[in-house]
Amino acid sequence: MWVDFHVHTRWSHDSMSSPRSIVRAAMKRGLSAIAITDHNEIEGAYEVLEEARRLSEEFYVIIGEEIKTVKGDLTGLYLTEKIPKGLSVEETIDLIREQGGIIVVPHPFDRRWRGALRDYTFKIADKVDFIEVVNGRTPRWNNEKAKQFAKTWGIPGIGGSDAHSSAEVGKVRTLVSELRNGKIVPVKIEEKAWPPILFGIVYSFLSKVKRL
């Protein structure tokens, strides 16, 4: 099945996407599952889960959260409760583990944003489950560095669109042979050229302005 492991809803400060628009876009583009990873929040994920159940018995939604730590962002998948922002990376990892969750380092080497863990990723390489090796909003050379890091450390890679709009859902998708019961087995990643990175940047900027 094809999965987009990095999708935001209107519960993120830089997105205005509704649960229905996200699920419909995902189904239209051939996805069987998505991970909702709002910034420091999981309510949007539960809203998407509820909407998905109304539209399809087969579509699968992973409850996740992109958590802001003192060093940068860390993603937890298969969560049941929100994890607070502003903790150390190690504390955040422990809280994800306590929920039986999976730990992903998103856009680790994207130097444009303060959310990237960058060099701190090396310090926690033995504590994480996956590296996001293809991020739909990250320049190719930064994704290539993430791929090389994952290969060097023997950490599986997954991809995610980092979709903040329904137009971006499915831009990056990961084929998995297993997904249920908190287990992810990635096979390959595909990335589309459209929409371009600039589209996402402008969309998120306008979303933040609209909330002012």
PDB file of C-alpha atoms in Angstrom, residues 14-205:
ATOM      1  CA  ASP A  14       0.549  27.099   8.909  1.00  0.00           C
ATOM      2  CA  SER A  15      -2.206  25.018   7.329  1.00  0.00           C
ATOM      3  CA  MET A  16      -5.889  25.517   6.554  1.00  0.00           C
ATOM      4  CA  SER A  17      -6.624  22.000   5.271  1.00  0.00           C
ATOM      5  CA  SER A  18      -9.867  20.375   6.388  1.00  0.00           C
ATOM      6  CA  PRO A  19     -10.092  16.667   7.236  1.00  0.00           C
ATOM      7  CA  ARG A  20     -12.450  16.008   4.328  1.00  0.00           C
ATOM      8  CA  SER A  21     -10.212  17.699   1.743  1.00  0.00           C
ATOM      9  CA  ILE A  22      -7.210  15.713   2.984  1.00  0.00           C
ATOM     10  CA  VAL A  23      -8.908  12.315   2.904  1.00  0.00           C
ATOM     11  CA  ARG A  24     -10.522  12.926  -0.484  1.00  0.00           C
ATOM     12  CA  ALA A  25      -7.203  14.095  -1.967  1.00  0.00           C
ATOM     13  CA  ALA A  26      -5.385  11.055  -0.566  1.00  0.00           C
ATOM     14  CA  MET A  27      -7.929   8.613  -1.969  1.00  0.00           C
ATOM     15  CA  LYS A  28      -7.993  10.358  -5.343  1.00  0.00           C
ATOM     16  CA  ARG A  29      -4.203  10.006  -5.605  1.00  0.00           C
ATOM     17  CA  GLY A  30      -4.147   6.304  -4.842  1.00  0.00           C
ATOM     18  CA  LEU A  31      -3.017   6.376  -1.233  1.00  0.00           C
ATOM     19  CA  SER A  32      -4.200   3.683   1.165  1.00  0.00           C
ATOM     20  CA  ALA A  33      -3.045   5.494   4.286  1.00  0.00           C
ATOM     21  CA  ILE A  34      -1.709   8.787   5.637  1.00  0.00           C
ATOM     22  CA  ALA A  35       0.008   9.896   8.823  1.00  0.00           C
ATOM     23  CA  ILE A  36      -1.358  13.138  10.253  1.00  0.00           C
ATOM     24  CA  THR A  37       1.536  14.972  11.900  1.00  0.00           C
ATOM     25  CA  ASP A  38       0.345  18.399  13.004  1.00  0.00           C
ATOM     26  CA  HIS A  39       2.698  20.713  14.844  1.00  0.00           C
ATOM     27  CA  ASN A  40       2.457  19.969  18.576  1.00  0.00           C
ATOM     28  CA  GLU A  41      -1.101  18.666  18.300  1.00  0.00           C
ATOM     29  CA  ILE A  42      -3.031  15.449  17.607  1.00  0.00           C
ATOM     30  CA  GLU A  43      -6.663  16.636  17.536  1.00  0.00           C
ATOM     31  CA  GLY A  44      -6.470  17.130  13.769  1.00  0.00           C
ATOM     32  CA  ALA A  45      -5.359  13.519  13.362  1.00  0.00           C
ATOM     33  CA  TYR A  46      -8.423  12.289  15.218  1.00  0.00           C
ATOM     34  CA  GLU A  47     -10.653  14.490  13.054  1.00  0.00           C
ATOM     35  CA  VAL A  48      -9.115  13.003   9.913  1.00  0.00           C
ATOM     36  CA  LEU A  49      -9.545   9.495  11.338  1.00  0.00           C
ATOM     37  CA  GLU A  50     -13.240  10.180  11.947  1.00  0.00           C
ATOM     38  CA  GLU A  51     -13.693  11.569   8.431  1.00  0.00           C
ATOM     39  CA  ALA A  52     -11.868   8.604   6.894  1.00  0.00           C
ATOM     40  CA  ARG A  53     -14.178   6.178   8.679  1.00  0.00           C
ATOM     41  CA  ARG A  54     -17.166   7.964   7.183  1.00  0.00           C
ATOM     42  CA  LEU A  55     -15.795   7.743   3.656  1.00  0.00           C
ATOM     43  CA  SER A  56     -14.099   4.342   3.592  1.00  0.00           C
ATOM     44  CA  GLU A  57     -13.661   1.258   5.730  1.00  0.00           C
ATOM     45  CA  GLU A  58     -10.322   0.529   4.097  1.00  0.00           C
ATOM     46  CA  PHE A  59      -8.492   3.855   4.367  1.00  0.00           C
ATOM     47  CA  TYR A  60      -5.991   3.921   7.232  1.00  0.00           C
ATOM     48  CA  VAL A  61      -4.992   6.939   9.339  1.00  0.00           C
ATOM     49  CA  ILE A  62      -1.942   7.024  11.617  1.00  0.00           C
ATOM     50  CA  ILE A  63      -2.176   9.359  14.598  1.00  0.00           C
ATOM     51  CA  GLY A  64       1.039  11.334  14.715  1.00  0.00           C
ATOM     52  CA  GLU A  65       2.559  14.606  15.874  1.00  0.00           C
ATOM     53  CA  GLU A  66       5.469  16.746  14.716  1.00  0.00           C
ATOM     54  CA  ILE A  67       6.877  17.834  18.060  1.00  0.00           C
ATOM     55  CA  LYS A  68       9.045  20.906  18.548  1.00  0.00           C
ATOM     56  CA  THR A  69      11.920  20.033  20.886  1.00  0.00           C
ATOM     57  CA  VAL A  70      14.597  22.398  22.116  1.00  0.00           C
ATOM     58  CA  LYS A  71      16.847  21.200  19.283  1.00  0.00           C
ATOM     59  CA  GLY A  72      14.345  20.847  16.448  1.00  0.00           C
ATOM     60  CA  ASP A  73      11.428  18.749  15.255  1.00  0.00           C
ATOM     61  CA  LEU A  74      10.820  15.099  15.998  1.00  0.00           C
ATOM     62  CA  THR A  75       7.843  13.079  14.773  1.00  0.00           C
ATOM     63  CA  GLY A  76       5.985  10.454  16.749  1.00  0.00           C
ATOM     64  CA  LEU A  77       3.682   8.000  14.969  1.00  0.00           C
ATOM     65  CA  TYR A  78       1.006   5.733  16.480  1.00  0.00           C
ATOM     66  CA  LEU A  79       0.396   8.085  19.367  1.00  0.00           C
ATOM     67  CA  THR A  80      -2.627   8.161  21.667  1.00  0.00           C
ATOM     68  CA  GLU A  81      -1.905  11.394  23.553  1.00  0.00           C
ATOM     69  CA  LYS A  82      -0.363  14.738  22.659  1.00  0.00           C
ATOM     70  CA  ILE A  83       3.274  15.197  23.624  1.00  0.00           C
ATOM     71  CA  PRO A  84       4.164  18.693  24.860  1.00  0.00           C
ATOM     72  CA  LYS A  85       6.571  20.866  22.914  1.00  0.00           C
ATOM     73  CA  GLY A  86       9.720  22.446  24.367  1.00  0.00           C
ATOM     74  CA  LEU A  87      11.246  19.336  25.916  1.00  0.00           C
ATOM     75  CA  SER A  88      14.674  17.915  25.198  1.00  0.00           C
ATOM     76  CA  VAL A  89      15.011  15.508  22.288  1.00  0.00           C
ATOM     77  CA  GLU A  90      15.720  12.668  24.686  1.00  0.00           C
ATOM     78  CA  GLU A  91      12.671  13.435  26.862  1.00  0.00           C
ATOM     79  CA  THR A  92      10.502  13.558  23.763  1.00  0.00           C
ATOM     80  CA  ILE A  93      11.830  10.210  22.571  1.00  0.00           C
ATOM     81  CA  ASP A  94      11.039   8.661  25.964  1.00  0.00           C
ATOM     82  CA  LEU A  95       7.463   9.978  25.870  1.00  0.00           C
ATOM     83  CA  ILE A  96       6.914   8.582  22.377  1.00  0.00           C
ATOM     84  CA  ARG A  97       8.249   5.216  23.512  1.00  0.00           C
ATOM     85  CA  GLU A  98       5.961   5.235  26.561  1.00  0.00           C
ATOM     86  CA  GLN A  99       3.003   5.337  24.168  1.00  0.00           C
ATOM     87  CA  GLY A 100       4.409   2.508  22.077  1.00  0.00           C
ATOM     88  CA  GLY A 101       5.050   4.978  19.264  1.00  0.00           C
ATOM     89  CA  ILE A 102       7.500   5.093  16.384  1.00  0.00           C
ATOM     90  CA  ILE A 103      10.170   7.794  16.161  1.00  0.00           C
ATOM     91  CA  VAL A 104      10.913   9.582  12.895  1.00  0.00           C
ATOM     92  CA  VAL A 105      13.373  12.414  12.259  1.00  0.00           C
ATOM     93  CA  PRO A 106      11.672  14.728   9.738  1.00  0.00           C
ATOM     94  CA  HIS A 107      13.639  16.849   7.234  1.00  0.00           C
ATOM     95  CA  PRO A 108      16.804  16.355   9.316  1.00  0.00           C
ATOM     96  CA  PHE A 109      19.214  18.421   7.210  1.00  0.00           C
ATOM     97  CA  ASP A 110      17.011  21.176   5.798  1.00  0.00           C
ATOM     98  CA  ARG A 111      19.040  24.237   6.788  1.00  0.00           C
ATOM     99  CA  ARG A 112      16.340  26.745   5.800  1.00  0.00           C
ATOM    100  CA  TRP A 113      14.214  26.108   8.883  1.00  0.00           C
ATOM    101  CA  ARG A 114      14.868  26.078  12.602  1.00  0.00           C
ATOM    102  CA  GLY A 115      12.813  22.891  12.837  1.00  0.00           C
ATOM    103  CA  ALA A 116      15.567  20.669  11.432  1.00  0.00           C
ATOM    104  CA  LEU A 117      17.619  18.708  13.969  1.00  0.00           C
ATOM    105  CA  ARG A 118      20.627  18.919  11.655  1.00  0.00           C
ATOM    106  CA  ASP A 119      23.840  17.731  13.347  1.00  0.00           C
ATOM    107  CA  TYR A 120      21.963  16.674  16.486  1.00  0.00           C
ATOM    108  CA  THR A 121      20.578  13.823  14.390  1.00  0.00           C
ATOM    109  CA  PHE A 122      23.962  12.102  14.777  1.00  0.00           C
ATOM    110  CA  LYS A 123      23.574  12.099  18.570  1.00  0.00           C
ATOM    111  CA  ILE A 124      20.279  10.208  18.485  1.00  0.00           C
ATOM    112  CA  ALA A 125      20.920   7.908  15.535  1.00  0.00           C
ATOM    113  CA  ASP A 126      20.713   4.837  17.760  1.00  0.00           C
ATOM    114  CA  LYS A 127      17.405   5.959  19.303  1.00  0.00           C
ATOM    115  CA  VAL A 128      15.214   6.544  16.238  1.00  0.00           C
ATOM    116  CA  ASP A 129      13.238   4.161  14.025  1.00  0.00           C
ATOM    117  CA  PHE A 130      13.136   6.043  10.717  1.00  0.00           C
ATOM    118  CA  ILE A 131      14.690   8.970   8.898  1.00  0.00           C
ATOM    119  CA  GLU A 132      12.510  11.027   6.584  1.00  0.00           C
ATOM    120  CA  VAL A 133      14.803  10.742   3.577  1.00  0.00           C
ATOM    121  CA  VAL A 134      12.425  12.453   1.138  1.00  0.00           C
ATOM    122  CA  ASN A 135      10.467  15.491   2.302  1.00  0.00           C
ATOM    123  CA  GLY A 136       8.231  17.189  -0.236  1.00  0.00           C
ATOM    124  CA  ARG A 137       9.172  20.692   0.911  1.00  0.00           C
ATOM    125  CA  THR A 138      12.898  20.096   1.238  1.00  0.00           C
ATOM    126  CA  PRO A 139      15.437  20.771  -1.561  1.00  0.00           C
ATOM    127  CA  ARG A 140      16.818  17.685  -3.241  1.00  0.00           C
ATOM    128  CA  TRP A 141      20.382  18.142  -1.942  1.00  0.00           C
ATOM    129  CA  ASN A 142      19.140  18.183   1.647  1.00  0.00           C
ATOM    130  CA  ASN A 143      17.089  15.043   1.022  1.00  0.00           C
ATOM    131  CA  GLU A 144      20.174  13.403  -0.486  1.00  0.00           C
ATOM    132  CA  LYS A 145      22.097  14.135   2.701  1.00  0.00           C
ATOM    133  CA  ALA A 146      19.309  12.503   4.706  1.00  0.00           C
ATOM    134  CA  LYS A 147      19.463   9.431   2.446  1.00  0.00           C
ATOM    135  CA  GLN A 148      23.219   9.166   2.930  1.00  0.00           C
ATOM    136  CA  PHE A 149      22.871   9.521   6.689  1.00  0.00           C
ATOM    137  CA  ALA A 150      20.216   6.791   6.833  1.00  0.00           C
ATOM    138  CA  LYS A 151      22.364   4.475   4.701  1.00  0.00           C
ATOM    139  CA  THR A 152      25.483   5.077   6.791  1.00  0.00           C
ATOM    140  CA  TRP A 153      23.701   4.412  10.073  1.00  0.00           C
ATOM    141  CA  GLY A 154      21.546   1.557   8.793  1.00  0.00           C
ATOM    142  CA  ILE A 155      18.277   3.336   9.593  1.00  0.00           C
ATOM    143  CA  PRO A 156      15.258   2.711   7.332  1.00  0.00           C
ATOM    144  CA  GLY A 157      14.032   5.683   5.341  1.00  0.00           C
ATOM    145  CA  ILE A 158      10.488   6.826   4.670  1.00  0.00           C
ATOM    146  CA  GLY A 159       9.065   9.725   2.680  1.00  0.00           C
ATOM    147  CA  GLY A 160       6.412  12.328   3.344  1.00  0.00           C
ATOM    148  CA  SER A 161       4.959  15.256   1.442  1.00  0.00           C
ATOM    149  CA  ASP A 162       4.979  17.587   4.450  1.00  0.00           C
ATOM    150  CA  ALA A 163       1.620  18.567   2.987  1.00  0.00           C
ATOM    151  CA  HIS A 164       0.038  21.659   4.486  1.00  0.00           C
ATOM    152  CA  SER A 165      -2.512  21.883   1.667  1.00  0.00           C
ATOM    153  CA  SER A 166      -4.655  19.190   0.072  1.00  0.00           C
ATOM    154  CA  ALA A 167      -2.850  19.879  -3.218  1.00  0.00           C
ATOM    155  CA  GLU A 168       0.380  18.575  -1.684  1.00  0.00           C
ATOM    156  CA  VAL A 169      -1.067  15.327  -0.274  1.00  0.00           C
ATOM    157  CA  GLY A 170       0.605  12.394  -2.000  1.00  0.00           C
ATOM    158  CA  LYS A 171       3.403  14.452  -3.557  1.00  0.00           C
ATOM    159  CA  VAL A 172       5.764  12.076  -1.749  1.00  0.00           C
ATOM    160  CA  ARG A 173       4.546   8.576  -1.040  1.00  0.00           C
ATOM    161  CA  THR A 174       6.087   5.449   0.431  1.00  0.00           C
ATOM    162  CA  LEU A 175       5.229   1.924  -0.643  1.00  0.00           C
ATOM    163  CA  VAL A 176       5.054  -0.353   2.400  1.00  0.00           C
ATOM    164  CA  SER A 177       4.636  -4.106   2.685  1.00  0.00           C
ATOM    165  CA  GLU A 178       3.374  -3.815   6.252  1.00  0.00           C
ATOM    166  CA  LEU A 179       1.775  -0.999   8.209  1.00  0.00           C
ATOM    167  CA  ARG A 180      -0.688  -2.240  10.815  1.00  0.00           C
ATOM    168  CA  ASN A 181      -0.128  -2.805  14.529  1.00  0.00           C
ATOM    169  CA  GLY A 182       2.551  -0.167  14.891  1.00  0.00           C
ATOM    170  CA  LYS A 183       4.912  -1.759  12.414  1.00  0.00           C
ATOM    171  CA  ILE A 184       6.151  -0.107   9.213  1.00  0.00           C
ATOM    172  CA  VAL A 185       8.091  -1.946   6.506  1.00  0.00           C
ATOM    173  CA  PRO A 186       9.005   0.479   3.687  1.00  0.00           C
ATOM    174  CA  VAL A 187       9.782  -0.815   0.201  1.00  0.00           C
ATOM    175  CA  LYS A 188      10.339   2.275  -1.959  1.00  0.00           C
ATOM    176  CA  ILE A 189       9.610   6.010  -2.166  1.00  0.00           C
ATOM    177  CA  GLU A 190       8.213   8.030  -5.052  1.00  0.00           C
ATOM    178  CA  GLU A 191       8.192  11.817  -5.416  1.00  0.00           C
ATOM    179  CA  LYS A 192       6.267  13.977  -7.871  1.00  0.00           C
ATOM    180  CA  ALA A 193       7.516  17.307  -9.198  1.00  0.00           C
ATOM    181  CA  TRP A 194       4.181  19.061  -8.634  1.00  0.00           C
ATOM    182  CA  PRO A 195       3.343  21.095  -6.679  1.00  0.00           C
ATOM    183  CA  PRO A 196       6.738  22.832  -6.413  1.00  0.00           C
ATOM    184  CA  ILE A 197       8.302  23.709  -3.068  1.00  0.00           C
ATOM    185  CA  LEU A 198       7.536  27.408  -3.569  1.00  0.00           C
ATOM    186  CA  PHE A 199       3.807  26.631  -3.746  1.00  0.00           C
ATOM    187  CA  GLY A 200       3.926  25.119  -0.263  1.00  0.00           C
ATOM    188  CA  ILE A 201       5.950  27.979   1.186  1.00  0.00           C
ATOM    189  CA  VAL A 202       3.516  30.576  -0.142  1.00  0.00           C
ATOM    190  CA  TYR A 203       0.494  28.561   0.996  1.00  0.00           C
ATOM    191  CA  SER A 204       1.794  28.266   4.560  1.00  0.00           C
ATOM    192  CA  PHE A 205       2.683  31.960   4.678  1.00  0.00           C
TER     193      PHE A 205
END
